[in-house]
């Protein structure tokens, strides 16, 4: 195997994130090397194997073969589970980008808290885009390369349809907002979940108090006192 090809292979293997062609060229240190051609050769070399070389929006990385996903599934602790509001927001950004926060709220039909976008930024799935050339110059939001990498996509054109999104759990089948029966008030589903949990906790506490309080049985003195009061009356 050509030395330059081995260098590129080692760089990609050792990197914790996808590398651009320019970055690889800089690390090789020889402008005369056909990095693009070597990448294609390396990609062909790994076709049909357990590890594939894939291109993600102009960057390259080794990834396990998609057809082996079931075999390679592992259980890991999730540090922070995304709320339903965050998942809906992520889906809207993915399908409507570049999109402003106001547009996200218009599509969801409910206010989007700044913390929701902060969580998605922390996960490195969305990032600020260009400002709109409209009054107020609102900031837009777009997805990142990490988003594509996490969901196994090479480009946004590979995004699944809405039905597939619902089946995968990225979009909830429940409405974004619901009306509480008897009140006419609208609540976001995340708020309803919290209300249900709070009511469940109150029921549990009430049951615990009933178990703690002893059953009261009047003694003979109480009965005699009550009978005496009745005779006097």
PDB file of C-alpha atoms in Angstrom:
ATOM      1  CA  UNK A   1       0.000   0.000   0.000  1.00  0.00           C
ATOM      2  CA  UNK A   2       1.218   3.501  -0.891  1.00  0.00           C
ATOM      3  CA  UNK A   3       2.740   5.412   2.055  1.00  0.00           C
ATOM      4  CA  UNK A   4       0.507   8.454   1.503  1.00  0.00           C
ATOM      5  CA  UNK A   5      -2.519   6.172   1.488  1.00  0.00           C
ATOM      6  CA  UNK A   6      -1.385   4.635   4.795  1.00  0.00           C
ATOM      7  CA  UNK A   7      -0.895   8.108   6.290  1.00  0.00           C
ATOM      8  CA  UNK A   8      -4.420   9.143   5.294  1.00  0.00           C
ATOM      9  CA  UNK A   9      -5.827   5.899   6.682  1.00  0.00           C
ATOM     10  CA  UNK A  10      -4.012   6.441   9.994  1.00  0.00           C
ATOM     11  CA  UNK A  11      -5.175  10.071  10.238  1.00  0.00           C
ATOM     12  CA  UNK A  12      -8.803   9.103   9.744  1.00  0.00           C
ATOM     13  CA  UNK A  13      -8.561   6.193  12.146  1.00  0.00           C
ATOM     14  CA  UNK A  14      -6.992   8.304  14.917  1.00  0.00           C
ATOM     15  CA  UNK A  15      -9.300  11.313  14.529  1.00  0.00           C
ATOM     16  CA  UNK A  16     -12.245  11.683  16.910  1.00  0.00           C
ATOM     17  CA  UNK A  17     -14.188  13.692  14.321  1.00  0.00           C
ATOM     18  CA  UNK A  18     -14.549  13.782  10.517  1.00  0.00           C
ATOM     19  CA  UNK A  19     -11.643  15.417   8.660  1.00  0.00           C
ATOM     20  CA  UNK A  20     -11.973  17.712   5.662  1.00  0.00           C
ATOM     21  CA  UNK A  21      -9.955  17.098   2.515  1.00  0.00           C
ATOM     22  CA  UNK A  22      -7.954  20.273   3.159  1.00  0.00           C
ATOM     23  CA  UNK A  23      -7.087  19.173   6.695  1.00  0.00           C
ATOM     24  CA  UNK A  24      -5.887  15.805   5.412  1.00  0.00           C
ATOM     25  CA  UNK A  25      -3.837  17.516   2.703  1.00  0.00           C
ATOM     26  CA  UNK A  26      -2.166  19.753   5.297  1.00  0.00           C
ATOM     27  CA  UNK A  27      -1.299  16.763   7.479  1.00  0.00           C
ATOM     28  CA  UNK A  28       0.129  14.837   4.538  1.00  0.00           C
ATOM     29  CA  UNK A  29       2.354  17.848   3.859  1.00  0.00           C
ATOM     30  CA  UNK A  30       2.726  17.380   0.116  1.00  0.00           C
ATOM     31  CA  UNK A  31       0.561  19.446  -2.240  1.00  0.00           C
ATOM     32  CA  UNK A  32       1.419  17.155  -5.139  1.00  0.00           C
ATOM     33  CA  UNK A  33      -0.426  14.246  -3.524  1.00  0.00           C
ATOM     34  CA  UNK A  34      -3.865  13.536  -5.007  1.00  0.00           C
ATOM     35  CA  UNK A  35      -5.690  13.384  -1.674  1.00  0.00           C
ATOM     36  CA  UNK A  36      -9.115  13.179  -3.303  1.00  0.00           C
ATOM     37  CA  UNK A  37      -8.080  10.241  -5.440  1.00  0.00           C
ATOM     38  CA  UNK A  38      -6.519   8.425  -2.484  1.00  0.00           C
ATOM     39  CA  UNK A  39      -9.661   8.939  -0.416  1.00  0.00           C
ATOM     40  CA  UNK A  40     -11.773   7.392  -3.159  1.00  0.00           C
ATOM     41  CA  UNK A  41      -9.320   4.489  -3.383  1.00  0.00           C
ATOM     42  CA  UNK A  42      -9.457   3.999   0.375  1.00  0.00           C
ATOM     43  CA  UNK A  43     -13.247   4.171   0.323  1.00  0.00           C
ATOM     44  CA  UNK A  44     -13.387   1.463  -2.326  1.00  0.00           C
ATOM     45  CA  UNK A  45     -10.927  -0.642  -0.325  1.00  0.00           C
ATOM     46  CA  UNK A  46     -13.302  -0.663   2.666  1.00  0.00           C
ATOM     47  CA  UNK A  47     -16.489  -1.363   0.694  1.00  0.00           C
ATOM     48  CA  UNK A  48     -18.342  -4.409   1.978  1.00  0.00           C
ATOM     49  CA  UNK A  49     -16.263  -4.604   5.149  1.00  0.00           C
ATOM     50  CA  UNK A  50     -17.219  -4.117   8.793  1.00  0.00           C
ATOM     51  CA  UNK A  51     -15.852  -0.570   8.709  1.00  0.00           C
ATOM     52  CA  UNK A  52     -16.604   1.869   5.880  1.00  0.00           C
ATOM     53  CA  UNK A  53     -15.070   5.191   4.892  1.00  0.00           C
ATOM     54  CA  UNK A  54     -17.882   7.690   4.389  1.00  0.00           C
ATOM     55  CA  UNK A  55     -18.078  11.312   3.286  1.00  0.00           C
ATOM     56  CA  UNK A  56     -20.162  13.726   5.377  1.00  0.00           C
ATOM     57  CA  UNK A  57     -20.606  17.116   3.691  1.00  0.00           C
ATOM     58  CA  UNK A  58     -17.030  17.248   2.428  1.00  0.00           C
ATOM     59  CA  UNK A  59     -15.504  15.613   5.516  1.00  0.00           C
ATOM     60  CA  UNK A  60     -14.342  12.009   5.834  1.00  0.00           C
ATOM     61  CA  UNK A  61     -14.585   9.480   8.664  1.00  0.00           C
ATOM     62  CA  UNK A  62     -14.532   5.758   9.378  1.00  0.00           C
ATOM     63  CA  UNK A  63     -17.850   4.358  10.545  1.00  0.00           C
ATOM     64  CA  UNK A  64     -19.115   0.855  11.228  1.00  0.00           C
ATOM     65  CA  UNK A  65     -21.215  -0.647   8.441  1.00  0.00           C
ATOM     66  CA  UNK A  66     -24.865   0.339   8.775  1.00  0.00           C
ATOM     67  CA  UNK A  67     -26.109  -3.229   8.231  1.00  0.00           C
ATOM     68  CA  UNK A  68     -24.288  -4.327  11.406  1.00  0.00           C
ATOM     69  CA  UNK A  69     -26.125  -1.852  13.628  1.00  0.00           C
ATOM     70  CA  UNK A  70     -28.197  -4.514  15.418  1.00  0.00           C
ATOM     71  CA  UNK A  71     -25.105  -6.541  16.283  1.00  0.00           C
ATOM     72  CA  UNK A  72     -23.213  -3.531  17.597  1.00  0.00           C
ATOM     73  CA  UNK A  73     -25.961  -2.080  19.768  1.00  0.00           C
ATOM     74  CA  UNK A  74     -24.723  -1.261  23.259  1.00  0.00           C
ATOM     75  CA  UNK A  75     -26.447   0.033  26.348  1.00  0.00           C
ATOM     76  CA  UNK A  76     -25.115   3.295  27.695  1.00  0.00           C
ATOM     77  CA  UNK A  77     -26.238   5.798  30.269  1.00  0.00           C
ATOM     78  CA  UNK A  78     -27.916   8.820  28.742  1.00  0.00           C
ATOM     79  CA  UNK A  79     -26.659  11.940  30.487  1.00  0.00           C
ATOM     80  CA  UNK A  80     -29.502  14.164  29.375  1.00  0.00           C
ATOM     81  CA  UNK A  81     -32.620  12.977  27.619  1.00  0.00           C
ATOM     82  CA  UNK A  82     -34.023  15.416  25.105  1.00  0.00           C
ATOM     83  CA  UNK A  83     -37.510  16.653  25.876  1.00  0.00           C
ATOM     84  CA  UNK A  84     -40.300  16.285  23.375  1.00  0.00           C
ATOM     85  CA  UNK A  85     -40.126  20.032  22.723  1.00  0.00           C
ATOM     86  CA  UNK A  86     -36.415  19.722  21.878  1.00  0.00           C
ATOM     87  CA  UNK A  87     -37.022  16.798  19.521  1.00  0.00           C
ATOM     88  CA  UNK A  88     -39.786  18.696  17.728  1.00  0.00           C
ATOM     89  CA  UNK A  89     -37.570  21.767  17.446  1.00  0.00           C
ATOM     90  CA  UNK A  90     -34.712  19.673  16.059  1.00  0.00           C
ATOM     91  CA  UNK A  91     -36.996  18.143  13.433  1.00  0.00           C
ATOM     92  CA  UNK A  92     -38.271  21.581  12.390  1.00  0.00           C
ATOM     93  CA  UNK A  93     -34.739  22.954  12.056  1.00  0.00           C
ATOM     94  CA  UNK A  94     -33.689  19.906  10.030  1.00  0.00           C
ATOM     95  CA  UNK A  95     -36.574  20.160   7.554  1.00  0.00           C
ATOM     96  CA  UNK A  96     -37.010  23.941   7.340  1.00  0.00           C
ATOM     97  CA  UNK A  97     -33.472  25.316   7.781  1.00  0.00           C
ATOM     98  CA  UNK A  98     -32.425  28.032   7.816  1.00  0.00           C
ATOM     99  CA  UNK A  99     -35.286  28.838  10.187  1.00  0.00           C
ATOM    100  CA  UNK A 100     -35.765  31.563  12.795  1.00  0.00           C
ATOM    101  CA  UNK A 101     -37.017  31.015  16.327  1.00  0.00           C
ATOM    102  CA  UNK A 102     -40.259  32.822  15.470  1.00  0.00           C
ATOM    103  CA  UNK A 103     -40.791  30.463  12.526  1.00  0.00           C
ATOM    104  CA  UNK A 104     -40.147  27.468  14.791  1.00  0.00           C
ATOM    105  CA  UNK A 105     -42.789  28.748  17.206  1.00  0.00           C
ATOM    106  CA  UNK A 106     -45.227  29.341  14.344  1.00  0.00           C
ATOM    107  CA  UNK A 107     -44.804  25.773  13.087  1.00  0.00           C
ATOM    108  CA  UNK A 108     -45.060  24.218  16.566  1.00  0.00           C
ATOM    109  CA  UNK A 109     -47.957  26.443  17.546  1.00  0.00           C
ATOM    110  CA  UNK A 110     -46.430  27.114  20.946  1.00  0.00           C
ATOM    111  CA  UNK A 111     -43.626  29.244  22.384  1.00  0.00           C
ATOM    112  CA  UNK A 112     -40.125  27.789  22.181  1.00  0.00           C
ATOM    113  CA  UNK A 113     -37.953  28.491  25.197  1.00  0.00           C
ATOM    114  CA  UNK A 114     -34.365  29.623  24.645  1.00  0.00           C
ATOM    115  CA  UNK A 115     -33.246  26.700  26.793  1.00  0.00           C
ATOM    116  CA  UNK A 116     -34.565  24.289  24.168  1.00  0.00           C
ATOM    117  CA  UNK A 117     -32.177  25.638  21.540  1.00  0.00           C
ATOM    118  CA  UNK A 118     -29.388  25.764  24.130  1.00  0.00           C
ATOM    119  CA  UNK A 119     -29.788  22.028  24.746  1.00  0.00           C
ATOM    120  CA  UNK A 120     -29.579  21.300  21.009  1.00  0.00           C
ATOM    121  CA  UNK A 121     -26.497  23.506  20.729  1.00  0.00           C
ATOM    122  CA  UNK A 122     -24.914  21.677  23.667  1.00  0.00           C
ATOM    123  CA  UNK A 123     -25.523  18.401  21.836  1.00  0.00           C
ATOM    124  CA  UNK A 124     -23.835  20.025  18.798  1.00  0.00           C
ATOM    125  CA  UNK A 125     -26.809  19.234  16.583  1.00  0.00           C
ATOM    126  CA  UNK A 126     -27.783  22.816  15.716  1.00  0.00           C
ATOM    127  CA  UNK A 127     -25.889  26.068  15.366  1.00  0.00           C
ATOM    128  CA  UNK A 128     -26.678  29.709  14.556  1.00  0.00           C
ATOM    129  CA  UNK A 129     -26.928  30.442  10.854  1.00  0.00           C
ATOM    130  CA  UNK A 130     -26.991  33.715   8.945  1.00  0.00           C
ATOM    131  CA  UNK A 131     -29.217  36.584   9.972  1.00  0.00           C
ATOM    132  CA  UNK A 132     -32.250  37.242   7.790  1.00  0.00           C
ATOM    133  CA  UNK A 133     -32.194  40.377   5.659  1.00  0.00           C
ATOM    134  CA  UNK A 134     -35.500  41.457   7.185  1.00  0.00           C
ATOM    135  CA  UNK A 135     -36.463  44.022   9.845  1.00  0.00           C
ATOM    136  CA  UNK A 136     -34.797  43.109  13.106  1.00  0.00           C
ATOM    137  CA  UNK A 137     -32.343  40.818  11.286  1.00  0.00           C
ATOM    138  CA  UNK A 138     -33.475  37.695  13.173  1.00  0.00           C
ATOM    139  CA  UNK A 139     -30.963  34.889  13.674  1.00  0.00           C
ATOM    140  CA  UNK A 140     -31.581  31.634  11.833  1.00  0.00           C
ATOM    141  CA  UNK A 141     -30.789  28.097  12.959  1.00  0.00           C
ATOM    142  CA  UNK A 142     -29.315  25.216  10.963  1.00  0.00           C
ATOM    143  CA  UNK A 143     -28.176  21.659  11.677  1.00  0.00           C
ATOM    144  CA  UNK A 144     -24.518  20.668  11.993  1.00  0.00           C
ATOM    145  CA  UNK A 145     -22.227  17.992  10.619  1.00  0.00           C
ATOM    146  CA  UNK A 146     -22.503  16.272  14.011  1.00  0.00           C
ATOM    147  CA  UNK A 147     -26.261  16.008  13.450  1.00  0.00           C
ATOM    148  CA  UNK A 148     -25.706  14.188  10.160  1.00  0.00           C
ATOM    149  CA  UNK A 149     -23.038  11.982  11.706  1.00  0.00           C
ATOM    150  CA  UNK A 150     -25.201  11.033  14.695  1.00  0.00           C
ATOM    151  CA  UNK A 151     -28.188  10.046  12.556  1.00  0.00           C
ATOM    152  CA  UNK A 152     -26.079   8.263   9.933  1.00  0.00           C
ATOM    153  CA  UNK A 153     -26.760  10.716   7.106  1.00  0.00           C
ATOM    154  CA  UNK A 154     -24.299  11.826   4.450  1.00  0.00           C
ATOM    155  CA  UNK A 155     -26.393  14.832   3.420  1.00  0.00           C
ATOM    156  CA  UNK A 156     -29.677  16.532   4.300  1.00  0.00           C
ATOM    157  CA  UNK A 157     -31.218  15.042   1.163  1.00  0.00           C
ATOM    158  CA  UNK A 158     -31.178  11.688   2.977  1.00  0.00           C
ATOM    159  CA  UNK A 159     -33.548  12.899   5.699  1.00  0.00           C
ATOM    160  CA  UNK A 160     -36.425  10.422   6.094  1.00  0.00           C
ATOM    161  CA  UNK A 161     -40.055  11.257   5.445  1.00  0.00           C
ATOM    162  CA  UNK A 162     -42.376  12.429   8.225  1.00  0.00           C
ATOM    163  CA  UNK A 163     -43.880   8.947   8.687  1.00  0.00           C
ATOM    164  CA  UNK A 164     -40.422   7.497   9.232  1.00  0.00           C
ATOM    165  CA  UNK A 165     -39.619  10.303  11.681  1.00  0.00           C
ATOM    166  CA  UNK A 166     -42.706   9.423  13.731  1.00  0.00           C
ATOM    167  CA  UNK A 167     -41.867   5.715  13.641  1.00  0.00           C
ATOM    168  CA  UNK A 168     -38.348   6.411  14.923  1.00  0.00           C
ATOM    169  CA  UNK A 169     -39.709   8.553  17.769  1.00  0.00           C
ATOM    170  CA  UNK A 170     -38.175  11.811  16.545  1.00  0.00           C
ATOM    171  CA  UNK A 171     -41.658  13.222  16.030  1.00  0.00           C
ATOM    172  CA  UNK A 172     -44.359  12.407  18.570  1.00  0.00           C
ATOM    173  CA  UNK A 173     -47.764  11.370  17.276  1.00  0.00           C
ATOM    174  CA  UNK A 174     -49.459  13.448  19.994  1.00  0.00           C
ATOM    175  CA  UNK A 175     -50.366  17.070  19.237  1.00  0.00           C
ATOM    176  CA  UNK A 176     -47.883  19.741  20.273  1.00  0.00           C
ATOM    177  CA  UNK A 177     -50.478  21.329  22.582  1.00  0.00           C
ATOM    178  CA  UNK A 178     -53.542  19.903  24.245  1.00  0.00           C
ATOM    179  CA  UNK A 179     -56.626  21.272  25.971  1.00  0.00           C
ATOM    180  CA  UNK A 180     -57.184  20.242  29.575  1.00  0.00           C
ATOM    181  CA  UNK A 181     -60.769  18.922  29.861  1.00  0.00           C
ATOM    182  CA  UNK A 182     -63.086  21.177  31.861  1.00  0.00           C
ATOM    183  CA  UNK A 183     -60.758  24.171  31.769  1.00  0.00           C
ATOM    184  CA  UNK A 184     -60.336  25.097  28.129  1.00  0.00           C
ATOM    185  CA  UNK A 185     -56.706  25.942  28.892  1.00  0.00           C
ATOM    186  CA  UNK A 186     -53.973  25.008  26.439  1.00  0.00           C
ATOM    187  CA  UNK A 187     -50.877  23.272  27.753  1.00  0.00           C
ATOM    188  CA  UNK A 188     -47.751  22.079  26.005  1.00  0.00           C
ATOM    189  CA  UNK A 189     -47.394  18.299  26.279  1.00  0.00           C
ATOM    190  CA  UNK A 190     -44.206  18.595  28.355  1.00  0.00           C
ATOM    191  CA  UNK A 191     -46.145  20.695  30.894  1.00  0.00           C
ATOM    192  CA  UNK A 192     -48.964  18.152  30.944  1.00  0.00           C
ATOM    193  CA  UNK A 193     -46.471  15.383  31.647  1.00  0.00           C
ATOM    194  CA  UNK A 194     -45.123  17.359  34.614  1.00  0.00           C
ATOM    195  CA  UNK A 195     -48.665  18.001  35.917  1.00  0.00           C
ATOM    196  CA  UNK A 196     -49.501  14.294  35.679  1.00  0.00           C
ATOM    197  CA  UNK A 197     -46.319  13.380  37.545  1.00  0.00           C
ATOM    198  CA  UNK A 198     -47.095  15.931  40.294  1.00  0.00           C
ATOM    199  CA  UNK A 199     -50.643  14.598  40.716  1.00  0.00           C
ATOM    200  CA  UNK A 200     -49.287  11.058  40.895  1.00  0.00           C
ATOM    201  CA  UNK A 201     -46.838  12.108  43.621  1.00  0.00           C
ATOM    202  CA  UNK A 202     -49.669  13.757  45.611  1.00  0.00           C
ATOM    203  CA  UNK A 203     -51.765  10.572  45.371  1.00  0.00           C
ATOM    204  CA  UNK A 204     -48.826   8.488  46.602  1.00  0.00           C
ATOM    205  CA  UNK A 205     -48.264  10.858  49.539  1.00  0.00           C
ATOM    206  CA  UNK A 206     -51.959  10.721  50.463  1.00  0.00           C
ATOM    207  CA  UNK A 207     -51.882   6.920  50.435  1.00  0.00           C
ATOM    208  CA  UNK A 208     -48.773   6.915  52.616  1.00  0.00           C
ATOM    209  CA  UNK A 209     -50.497   9.194  55.172  1.00  0.00           C
ATOM    210  CA  UNK A 210     -53.510   6.869  55.297  1.00  0.00           C
ATOM    211  CA  UNK A 211     -51.215   3.942  56.030  1.00  0.00           C
ATOM    212  CA  UNK A 212     -49.370   5.854  58.765  1.00  0.00           C
ATOM    213  CA  UNK A 213     -52.502   7.090  60.648  1.00  0.00           C
ATOM    214  CA  UNK A 214     -53.841   4.351  63.010  1.00  0.00           C
ATOM    215  CA  UNK A 215     -57.490   3.354  62.877  1.00  0.00           C
ATOM    216  CA  UNK A 216     -59.394   5.228  65.639  1.00  0.00           C
ATOM    217  CA  UNK A 217     -61.627   3.187  67.934  1.00  0.00           C
ATOM    218  CA  UNK A 218     -63.457   4.996  70.783  1.00  0.00           C
ATOM    219  CA  UNK A 219     -62.824   3.597  74.249  1.00  0.00           C
ATOM    220  CA  UNK A 220     -65.561   2.943  76.861  1.00  0.00           C
ATOM    221  CA  UNK A 221     -65.120   6.330  78.594  1.00  0.00           C
ATOM    222  CA  UNK A 222     -65.826   8.150  75.335  1.00  0.00           C
ATOM    223  CA  UNK A 223     -69.005   6.110  74.808  1.00  0.00           C
ATOM    224  CA  UNK A 224     -70.259   6.753  78.384  1.00  0.00           C
ATOM    225  CA  UNK A 225     -69.606  10.511  78.017  1.00  0.00           C
ATOM    226  CA  UNK A 226     -71.586  10.646  74.774  1.00  0.00           C
ATOM    227  CA  UNK A 227     -74.542   8.766  76.360  1.00  0.00           C
ATOM    228  CA  UNK A 228     -74.551  11.155  79.355  1.00  0.00           C
ATOM    229  CA  UNK A 229     -74.718  14.183  77.043  1.00  0.00           C
ATOM    230  CA  UNK A 230     -77.703  12.667  75.236  1.00  0.00           C
ATOM    231  CA  UNK A 231     -79.592  12.101  78.558  1.00  0.00           C
ATOM    232  CA  UNK A 232     -78.974  15.697  79.671  1.00  0.00           C
ATOM    233  CA  UNK A 233     -80.194  17.009  76.320  1.00  0.00           C
TER     234      UNK A 233
END
